[in-house]
Amino acid sequence: MNEISGSPAAAVPAQTVKAPKKKIPSLDLMKFMGILIVVFYHGRLVVDTNIIWDRSLDQYIFYGILTLIGPCVPFFFLVNGYLLFDHSLDLKKHIKKTLHFVVLTIFWSYVTLSATLLTSPYGDFSWKYVLKHGLLMDTYWYYHLWFMGAMVILYIFFPMLKSVWDHHRKAFYYFVLVCFVIVFGNRALNMAYNVYAWLRYHVNYDPNYNFFSIFHPFVGIDGYIFVYFCLGAIIRENQEKFNRIMKPWVCIVGIIVTTAALYLYGYFMSLSTGSLWQSGDRCGNDVIFSLIRILCIFGLASRYKGTGKLSRFINVISANTMGIYLIHYVLRNMTARIFRELVPIHEYFLLTLVYSVLLFAASWLIMVIMQRIPVLKKLVA
């Protein structure tokens, strides 16, 4: 992954255009935080956390931690947009890189599925099953690859969005506004009606109802990805104004308020529907509170200067987020059950923290080894 790209694993964009000569410390920090949170969030599955049937204080605290750190994947959509729109587009190279990314996704789908079935007591490995579902990508074993699909969608539309950005700026703003109103508006209506239906009638309501019916242009895809992606371009062009508005105290207050709102709504949804609702999952990415919080985090990160010894570590990690992202989920599927059975730690947060650190370190080590082997290098970048 190039040093300054930005996808979950962050390096996707840098593969489409040449990286800027000058590093942008705030983007490195965003990618660094993003990949740490992704690994920690996936590492939580080493324990069974559920505030629905376990009302202990530990569960409430742990749920609060998960709410505080998630969602984080939109970091990468925002960073990608920040980078890509600022450079000229070489369409031929862009198409090649898009196809490379598709092939990379399918490859890691097969790797993840095969490794999981071979090591899981719940999976019955067969080549027929792997060949079919590795291509369809329709099981939970490689759920993390939804991000890859989202990035390919953005790549497909990027040439058109880039042209509109360069030559029809008002039309670009119009597109972003429409995306925001429909996607985040539909989620807001669902949230409001969920609360109303439960308080008034004590019934569970479908949290994914389409209020825009046949007029919703993003049915079947995650429309919010366009909002985050395009906002990256808008923020870059208006960076100074963005920094003036997003003062540190404004960002901190915004993070606290939106996190509290996500916690309360998530708790309510979990109890009312009987299914755990977590803002770090995809269902939280199109919530207005998530968008505001991510902008606040970016506002704080924009003040990072990239100095000090820690910055070296941040730079190294941010330059290799793609490899860590692709590898960590394979390792998680292979080791989570074994770790939970062997390690005598019963405190939720500590167990997840220890496992996530080990998972991150192992993924990084494997990625470094693969980078040193020419034939494998392109599989982690």
PDB file of N, CA and C in Angstrom, residues 226-308:
ATOM      1  N   PHE A 226     -20.637   7.502  -1.300  1.00  0.00           N
ATOM      2  CA  PHE A 226     -20.453   8.658  -2.175  1.00  0.00           C
ATOM      3  C   PHE A 226     -20.375   9.949  -1.363  1.00  0.00           C
ATOM      4  N   VAL A 227     -21.145  10.016  -0.282  1.00  0.00           N
ATOM      5  CA  VAL A 227     -21.133  11.223   0.559  1.00  0.00           C
ATOM      6  C   VAL A 227     -19.764  11.400   1.198  1.00  0.00           C
ATOM      7  N   TYR A 228     -19.258  10.365   1.847  1.00  0.00           N
ATOM      8  CA  TYR A 228     -17.943  10.453   2.492  1.00  0.00           C
ATOM      9  C   TYR A 228     -16.841  10.720   1.464  1.00  0.00           C
ATOM     10  N   PHE A 229     -16.896  10.004   0.350  1.00  0.00           N
ATOM     11  CA  PHE A 229     -15.891  10.122  -0.696  1.00  0.00           C
ATOM     12  C   PHE A 229     -15.829  11.539  -1.254  1.00  0.00           C
ATOM     13  N   CYS A 230     -16.978  12.087  -1.584  1.00  0.00           N
ATOM     14  CA  CYS A 230     -17.038  13.429  -2.170  1.00  0.00           C
ATOM     15  C   CYS A 230     -16.734  14.515  -1.143  1.00  0.00           C
ATOM     16  N   LEU A 231     -17.106  14.283   0.107  1.00  0.00           N
ATOM     17  CA  LEU A 231     -16.778  15.253   1.152  1.00  0.00           C
ATOM     18  C   LEU A 231     -15.266  15.393   1.315  1.00  0.00           C
ATOM     19  N   GLY A 232     -14.540  14.314   1.053  1.00  0.00           N
ATOM     20  CA  GLY A 232     -13.083  14.389   1.116  1.00  0.00           C
ATOM     21  C   GLY A 232     -12.550  15.430   0.152  1.00  0.00           C
ATOM     22  N   ALA A 233     -13.112  15.463  -1.061  1.00  0.00           N
ATOM     23  CA  ALA A 233     -12.685  16.449  -2.056  1.00  0.00           C
ATOM     24  C   ALA A 233     -13.052  17.859  -1.623  1.00  0.00           C
ATOM     25  N   ILE A 234     -14.254  18.014  -1.095  1.00  0.00           N
ATOM     26  CA  ILE A 234     -14.735  19.335  -0.674  1.00  0.00           C
ATOM     27  C   ILE A 234     -13.901  19.872   0.490  1.00  0.00           C
ATOM     28  N   ILE A 235     -13.579  19.008   1.430  1.00  0.00           N
ATOM     29  CA  ILE A 235     -12.777  19.431   2.579  1.00  0.00           C
ATOM     30  C   ILE A 235     -11.385  19.859   2.142  1.00  0.00           C
ATOM     31  N   ARG A 236     -10.776  19.109   1.235  1.00  0.00           N
ATOM     32  CA  ARG A 236      -9.430  19.455   0.800  1.00  0.00           C
ATOM     33  C   ARG A 236      -9.403  20.837   0.157  1.00  0.00           C
ATOM     34  N   GLU A 237     -10.391  21.139  -0.671  1.00  0.00           N
ATOM     35  CA  GLU A 237     -10.409  22.435  -1.339  1.00  0.00           C
ATOM     36  C   GLU A 237     -10.689  23.567  -0.354  1.00  0.00           C
ATOM     37  N   ASN A 238     -11.359  23.246   0.751  1.00  0.00           N
ATOM     38  CA  ASN A 238     -11.725  24.268   1.742  1.00  0.00           C
ATOM     39  C   ASN A 238     -11.092  23.956   3.103  1.00  0.00           C
ATOM     40  N   GLN A 239      -9.833  23.478   3.087  1.00  0.00           N
ATOM     41  CA  GLN A 239      -9.185  23.025   4.301  1.00  0.00           C
ATOM     42  C   GLN A 239      -9.082  24.111   5.366  1.00  0.00           C
ATOM     43  N   GLU A 240      -8.682  25.300   4.975  1.00  0.00           N
ATOM     44  CA  GLU A 240      -8.529  26.378   5.954  1.00  0.00           C
ATOM     45  C   GLU A 240      -9.869  26.746   6.584  1.00  0.00           C
ATOM     46  N   LYS A 241     -10.890  26.840   5.763  1.00  0.00           N
ATOM     47  CA  LYS A 241     -12.221  27.153   6.284  1.00  0.00           C
ATOM     48  C   LYS A 241     -12.720  26.037   7.182  1.00  0.00           C
ATOM     49  N   PHE A 242     -12.450  24.803   6.795  1.00  0.00           N
ATOM     50  CA  PHE A 242     -12.847  23.636   7.590  1.00  0.00           C
ATOM     51  C   PHE A 242     -12.178  23.689   8.961  1.00  0.00           C
ATOM     52  N   ASN A 243     -10.890  24.035   8.996  1.00  0.00           N
ATOM     53  CA  ASN A 243     -10.166  24.110  10.266  1.00  0.00           C
ATOM     54  C   ASN A 243     -10.694  25.227  11.163  1.00  0.00           C
ATOM     55  N   ARG A 244     -11.093  26.333  10.543  1.00  0.00           N
ATOM     56  CA  ARG A 244     -11.646  27.436  11.341  1.00  0.00           C
ATOM     57  C   ARG A 244     -12.967  27.049  11.986  1.00  0.00           C
ATOM     58  N   ILE A 245     -13.781  26.309  11.256  1.00  0.00           N
ATOM     59  CA  ILE A 245     -15.082  25.893  11.782  1.00  0.00           C
ATOM     60  C   ILE A 245     -14.923  24.773  12.810  1.00  0.00           C
ATOM     61  N   MET A 246     -14.082  23.806  12.484  1.00  0.00           N
ATOM     62  CA  MET A 246     -13.912  22.638  13.353  1.00  0.00           C
ATOM     63  C   MET A 246     -12.811  22.897  14.375  1.00  0.00           C
ATOM     64  N   LYS A 247     -13.064  23.841  15.252  1.00  0.00           N
ATOM     65  CA  LYS A 247     -12.125  24.129  16.329  1.00  0.00           C
ATOM     66  C   LYS A 247     -12.024  22.918  17.251  1.00  0.00           C
ATOM     67  N   PRO A 248     -10.890  22.750  17.945  1.00  0.00           N
ATOM     68  CA  PRO A 248     -10.728  21.579  18.810  1.00  0.00           C
ATOM     69  C   PRO A 248     -11.884  21.363  19.778  1.00  0.00           C
ATOM     70  N   TRP A 249     -12.349  22.436  20.445  1.00  0.00           N
ATOM     71  CA  TRP A 249     -13.418  22.258  21.417  1.00  0.00           C
ATOM     72  C   TRP A 249     -14.725  21.853  20.724  1.00  0.00           C
ATOM     73  N   VAL A 250     -14.945  22.356  19.514  1.00  0.00           N
ATOM     74  CA  VAL A 250     -16.137  21.976  18.756  1.00  0.00           C
ATOM     75  C   VAL A 250     -16.078  20.491  18.407  1.00  0.00           C
ATOM     76  N   CYS A 251     -14.914  20.038  17.991  1.00  0.00           N
ATOM     77  CA  CYS A 251     -14.737  18.635  17.621  1.00  0.00           C
ATOM     78  C   CYS A 251     -14.926  17.715  18.825  1.00  0.00           C
ATOM     79  N   ILE A 252     -14.346  18.098  19.957  1.00  0.00           N
ATOM     80  CA  ILE A 252     -14.442  17.264  21.158  1.00  0.00           C
ATOM     81  C   ILE A 252     -15.890  17.164  21.634  1.00  0.00           C
ATOM     82  N   VAL A 253     -16.569  18.307  21.686  1.00  0.00           N
ATOM     83  CA  VAL A 253     -17.986  18.299  22.077  1.00  0.00           C
ATOM     84  C   VAL A 253     -18.806  17.476  21.093  1.00  0.00           C
ATOM     85  N   GLY A 254     -18.509  17.642  19.810  1.00  0.00           N
ATOM     86  CA  GLY A 254     -19.239  16.893  18.789  1.00  0.00           C
ATOM     87  C   GLY A 254     -19.052  15.395  18.937  1.00  0.00           C
ATOM     88  N   ILE A 255     -17.829  14.957  19.229  1.00  0.00           N
ATOM     89  CA  ILE A 255     -17.551  13.530  19.412  1.00  0.00           C
ATOM     90  C   ILE A 255     -18.304  12.984  20.620  1.00  0.00           C
ATOM     91  N   ILE A 256     -18.311  13.749  21.713  1.00  0.00           N
ATOM     92  CA  ILE A 256     -18.989  13.302  22.931  1.00  0.00           C
ATOM     93  C   ILE A 256     -20.496  13.192  22.710  1.00  0.00           C
ATOM     94  N   VAL A 257     -21.084  14.222  22.118  1.00  0.00           N
ATOM     95  CA  VAL A 257     -22.538  14.243  21.917  1.00  0.00           C
ATOM     96  C   VAL A 257     -22.982  13.147  20.951  1.00  0.00           C
ATOM     97  N   THR A 258     -22.280  13.008  19.831  1.00  0.00           N
ATOM     98  CA  THR A 258     -22.683  12.004  18.838  1.00  0.00           C
ATOM     99  C   THR A 258     -22.460  10.581  19.349  1.00  0.00           C
ATOM    100  N   THR A 259     -21.398  10.379  20.126  1.00  0.00           N
ATOM    101  CA  THR A 259     -21.159   9.056  20.697  1.00  0.00           C
ATOM    102  C   THR A 259     -22.269   8.690  21.675  1.00  0.00           C
ATOM    103  N   ALA A 260     -22.675   9.654  22.505  1.00  0.00           N
ATOM    104  CA  ALA A 260     -23.770   9.419  23.447  1.00  0.00           C
ATOM    105  C   ALA A 260     -25.069   9.092  22.705  1.00  0.00           C
ATOM    106  N   ALA A 261     -25.314   9.825  21.610  1.00  0.00           N
ATOM    107  CA  ALA A 261     -26.528   9.588  20.825  1.00  0.00           C
ATOM    108  C   ALA A 261     -26.513   8.195  20.199  1.00  0.00           C
ATOM    109  N   LEU A 262     -25.361   7.783  19.668  1.00  0.00           N
ATOM    110  CA  LEU A 262     -25.240   6.452  19.075  1.00  0.00           C
ATOM    111  C   LEU A 262     -25.387   5.359  20.133  1.00  0.00           C
ATOM    112  N   TYR A 263     -24.862   5.611  21.313  1.00  0.00           N
ATOM    113  CA  TYR A 263     -24.956   4.624  22.392  1.00  0.00           C
ATOM    114  C   TYR A 263     -26.414   4.428  22.799  1.00  0.00           C
ATOM    115  N   LEU A 264     -27.123   5.533  23.018  1.00  0.00           N
ATOM    116  CA  LEU A 264     -28.511   5.447  23.463  1.00  0.00           C
ATOM    117  C   LEU A 264     -29.394   4.800  22.409  1.00  0.00           C
ATOM    118  N   TYR A 265     -29.198   5.197  21.147  1.00  0.00           N
ATOM    119  CA  TYR A 265     -30.015   4.615  20.082  1.00  0.00           C
ATOM    120  C   TYR A 265     -29.676   3.134  19.893  1.00  0.00           C
ATOM    121  N   GLY A 266     -28.391   2.800  19.936  1.00  0.00           N
ATOM    122  CA  GLY A 266     -27.986   1.408  19.789  1.00  0.00           C
ATOM    123  C   GLY A 266     -28.538   0.541  20.908  1.00  0.00           C
ATOM    124  N   TYR A 267     -28.514   1.069  22.121  1.00  0.00           N
ATOM    125  CA  TYR A 267     -29.060   0.327  23.271  1.00  0.00           C
ATOM    126  C   TYR A 267     -30.558   0.127  23.103  1.00  0.00           C
ATOM    127  N   PHE A 268     -31.241   1.176  22.690  1.00  0.00           N
ATOM    128  CA  PHE A 268     -32.685   1.087  22.475  1.00  0.00           C
ATOM    129  C   PHE A 268     -33.023   0.073  21.390  1.00  0.00           C
ATOM    130  N   MET A 269     -32.303   0.125  20.269  1.00  0.00           N
ATOM    131  CA  MET A 269     -32.555  -0.788  19.161  1.00  0.00           C
ATOM    132  C   MET A 269     -32.255  -2.232  19.553  1.00  0.00           C
ATOM    133  N   SER A 270     -31.217  -2.426  20.329  1.00  0.00           N
ATOM    134  CA  SER A 270     -30.853  -3.780  20.744  1.00  0.00           C
ATOM    135  C   SER A 270     -31.943  -4.396  21.613  1.00  0.00           C
ATOM    136  N   LEU A 271     -32.464  -3.618  22.559  1.00  0.00           N
ATOM    137  CA  LEU A 271     -33.496  -4.138  23.453  1.00  0.00           C
ATOM    138  C   LEU A 271     -34.838  -4.295  22.747  1.00  0.00           C
ATOM    139  N   SER A 272     -35.173  -3.356  21.864  1.00  0.00           N
ATOM    140  CA  SER A 272     -36.487  -3.383  21.222  1.00  0.00           C
ATOM    141  C   SER A 272     -36.598  -4.434  20.125  1.00  0.00           C
ATOM    142  N   THR A 273     -35.495  -4.720  19.459  1.00  0.00           N
ATOM    143  CA  THR A 273     -35.538  -5.693  18.363  1.00  0.00           C
ATOM    144  C   THR A 273     -35.046  -7.071  18.773  1.00  0.00           C
ATOM    145  N   GLY A 274     -34.336  -7.144  19.906  1.00  0.00           N
ATOM    146  CA  GLY A 274     -33.794  -8.423  20.328  1.00  0.00           C
ATOM    147  C   GLY A 274     -32.555  -8.823  19.557  1.00  0.00           C
ATOM    148  N   SER A 275     -32.012  -7.898  18.764  1.00  0.00           N
ATOM    149  CA  SER A 275     -30.797  -8.153  17.986  1.00  0.00           C
ATOM    150  C   SER A 275     -29.800  -7.039  18.258  1.00  0.00           C
ATOM    151  N   LEU A 276     -28.543  -7.403  18.550  1.00  0.00           N
ATOM    152  CA  LEU A 276     -27.539  -6.413  18.927  1.00  0.00           C
ATOM    153  C   LEU A 276     -27.282  -5.431  17.786  1.00  0.00           C
ATOM    154  N   TRP A 277     -27.453  -4.145  18.060  1.00  0.00           N
ATOM    155  CA  TRP A 277     -27.216  -3.081  17.078  1.00  0.00           C
ATOM    156  C   TRP A 277     -25.924  -2.386  17.457  1.00  0.00           C
ATOM    157  N   GLN A 278     -24.969  -2.352  16.511  1.00  0.00           N
ATOM    158  CA  GLN A 278     -23.679  -1.728  16.790  1.00  0.00           C
ATOM    159  C   GLN A 278     -23.346  -0.724  15.699  1.00  0.00           C
ATOM    160  N   SER A 279     -22.983   0.456  16.113  1.00  0.00           N
ATOM    161  CA  SER A 279     -22.706   1.527  15.154  1.00  0.00           C
ATOM    162  C   SER A 279     -21.482   1.222  14.305  1.00  0.00           C
ATOM    163  N   GLY A 280     -20.605   0.340  14.788  1.00  0.00           N
ATOM    164  CA  GLY A 280     -19.417  -0.001  14.028  1.00  0.00           C
ATOM    165  C   GLY A 280     -19.696  -0.909  12.851  1.00  0.00           C
ATOM    166  N   ASP A 281     -20.869  -1.542  12.833  1.00  0.00           N
ATOM    167  CA  ASP A 281     -21.253  -2.340  11.680  1.00  0.00           C
ATOM    168  C   ASP A 281     -21.756  -1.420  10.574  1.00  0.00           C
ATOM    169  N   ARG A 282     -22.032  -1.998   9.406  1.00  0.00           N
ATOM    170  CA  ARG A 282     -22.429  -1.170   8.262  1.00  0.00           C
ATOM    171  C   ARG A 282     -23.705  -0.377   8.540  1.00  0.00           C
ATOM    172  N   CYS A 283     -24.551  -0.892   9.432  1.00  0.00           N
ATOM    173  CA  CYS A 283     -25.822  -0.218   9.709  1.00  0.00           C
ATOM    174  C   CYS A 283     -25.624   1.149  10.345  1.00  0.00           C
ATOM    175  N   GLY A 284     -24.421   1.421  10.856  1.00  0.00           N
ATOM    176  CA  GLY A 284     -24.181   2.713  11.502  1.00  0.00           C
ATOM    177  C   GLY A 284     -23.518   3.744  10.626  1.00  0.00           C
ATOM    178  N   ASN A 285     -23.080   3.361   9.433  1.00  0.00           N
ATOM    179  CA  ASN A 285     -22.331   4.287   8.581  1.00  0.00           C
ATOM    180  C   ASN A 285     -23.194   5.377   7.965  1.00  0.00           C
ATOM    181  N   ASP A 286     -24.489   5.124   7.823  1.00  0.00           N
ATOM    182  CA  ASP A 286     -25.373   6.129   7.215  1.00  0.00           C
ATOM    183  C   ASP A 286     -26.208   6.870   8.248  1.00  0.00           C
ATOM    184  N   VAL A 287     -25.755   6.836   9.504  1.00  0.00           N
ATOM    185  CA  VAL A 287     -26.410   7.587  10.574  1.00  0.00           C
ATOM    186  C   VAL A 287     -25.765   8.964  10.663  1.00  0.00           C
ATOM    187  N   ILE A 288     -26.574   9.996  10.766  1.00  0.00           N
ATOM    188  CA  ILE A 288     -26.058  11.368  10.767  1.00  0.00           C
ATOM    189  C   ILE A 288     -25.073  11.593  11.903  1.00  0.00           C
ATOM    190  N   PHE A 289     -25.278  10.932  13.041  1.00  0.00           N
ATOM    191  CA  PHE A 289     -24.350  11.072  14.165  1.00  0.00           C
ATOM    192  C   PHE A 289     -22.965  10.546  13.795  1.00  0.00           C
ATOM    193  N   SER A 290     -22.928   9.467  13.021  1.00  0.00           N
ATOM    194  CA  SER A 290     -21.649   8.909  12.586  1.00  0.00           C
ATOM    195  C   SER A 290     -20.914   9.874  11.662  1.00  0.00           C
ATOM    196  N   LEU A 291     -21.655  10.471  10.743  1.00  0.00           N
ATOM    197  CA  LEU A 291     -21.050  11.430   9.814  1.00  0.00           C
ATOM    198  C   LEU A 291     -20.459  12.617  10.567  1.00  0.00           C
ATOM    199  N   ILE A 292     -21.214  13.168  11.494  1.00  0.00           N
ATOM    200  CA  ILE A 292     -20.741  14.323  12.260  1.00  0.00           C
ATOM    201  C   ILE A 292     -19.497  13.958  13.063  1.00  0.00           C
ATOM    202  N   ARG A 293     -19.523  12.790  13.687  1.00  0.00           N
ATOM    203  CA  ARG A 293     -18.382  12.385  14.511  1.00  0.00           C
ATOM    204  C   ARG A 293     -17.124  12.183  13.667  1.00  0.00           C
ATOM    205  N   ILE A 294     -17.276  11.597  12.496  1.00  0.00           N
ATOM    206  CA  ILE A 294     -16.123  11.376  11.628  1.00  0.00           C
ATOM    207  C   ILE A 294     -15.540  12.708  11.169  1.00  0.00           C
ATOM    208  N   LEU A 295     -16.393  13.676  10.879  1.00  0.00           N
ATOM    209  CA  LEU A 295     -15.905  15.002  10.515  1.00  0.00           C
ATOM    210  C   LEU A 295     -15.182  15.660  11.690  1.00  0.00           C
ATOM    211  N   CYS A 296     -15.676  15.429  12.905  1.00  0.00           N
ATOM    212  CA  CYS A 296     -15.018  15.979  14.089  1.00  0.00           C
ATOM    213  C   CYS A 296     -13.650  15.341  14.312  1.00  0.00           C
ATOM    214  N   ILE A 297     -13.568  14.038  14.112  1.00  0.00           N
ATOM    215  CA  ILE A 297     -12.281  13.345  14.254  1.00  0.00           C
ATOM    216  C   ILE A 297     -11.303  13.847  13.206  1.00  0.00           C
ATOM    217  N   PHE A 298     -11.798  14.035  11.990  1.00  0.00           N
ATOM    218  CA  PHE A 298     -10.936  14.552  10.929  1.00  0.00           C
ATOM    219  C   PHE A 298     -10.487  15.977  11.255  1.00  0.00           C
ATOM    220  N   GLY A 299     -11.369  16.744  11.891  1.00  0.00           N
ATOM    221  CA  GLY A 299     -11.010  18.099  12.292  1.00  0.00           C
ATOM    222  C   GLY A 299      -9.866  18.109  13.281  1.00  0.00           C
ATOM    223  N   LEU A 300      -9.877  17.175  14.231  1.00  0.00           N
ATOM    224  CA  LEU A 300      -8.773  17.065  15.186  1.00  0.00           C
ATOM    225  C   LEU A 300      -7.507  16.553  14.504  1.00  0.00           C
ATOM    226  N   ALA A 301      -7.669  15.563  13.629  1.00  0.00           N
ATOM    227  CA  ALA A 301      -6.513  14.981  12.945  1.00  0.00           C
ATOM    228  C   ALA A 301      -5.825  15.992  12.034  1.00  0.00           C
ATOM    229  N   SER A 302      -6.568  16.953  11.527  1.00  0.00           N
ATOM    230  CA  SER A 302      -6.000  17.949  10.619  1.00  0.00           C
ATOM    231  C   SER A 302      -4.928  18.796  11.284  1.00  0.00           C
ATOM    232  N   ARG A 303      -4.911  18.791  12.608  1.00  0.00           N
ATOM    233  CA  ARG A 303      -3.924  19.573  13.348  1.00  0.00           C
ATOM    234  C   ARG A 303      -2.672  18.778  13.696  1.00  0.00           C
ATOM    235  N   TYR A 304      -2.662  17.537  13.297  1.00  0.00           N
ATOM    236  CA  TYR A 304      -1.490  16.689  13.548  1.00  0.00           C
ATOM    237  C   TYR A 304      -0.366  17.072  12.590  1.00  0.00           C
ATOM    238  N   LYS A 305       0.831  17.308  13.112  1.00  0.00           N
ATOM    239  CA  LYS A 305       1.962  17.789  12.309  1.00  0.00           C
ATOM    240  C   LYS A 305       2.926  16.675  11.882  1.00  0.00           C
ATOM    241  N   GLY A 306       2.764  15.494  12.423  1.00  0.00           N
ATOM    242  CA  GLY A 306       3.629  14.396  12.009  1.00  0.00           C
ATOM    243  C   GLY A 306       5.053  14.486  12.529  1.00  0.00           C
ATOM    244  N   THR A 307       5.222  15.010  13.718  1.00  0.00           N
ATOM    245  CA  THR A 307       6.556  15.126  14.313  1.00  0.00           C
ATOM    246  C   THR A 307       6.675  14.191  15.510  1.00  0.00           C
ATOM    247  N   GLY A 308       7.899  13.926  15.917  1.00  0.00           N
ATOM    248  CA  GLY A 308       8.138  13.062  17.067  1.00  0.00           C
ATOM    249  C   GLY A 308       8.402  11.624  16.665  1.00  0.00           C
TER     250      GLY A 308
END
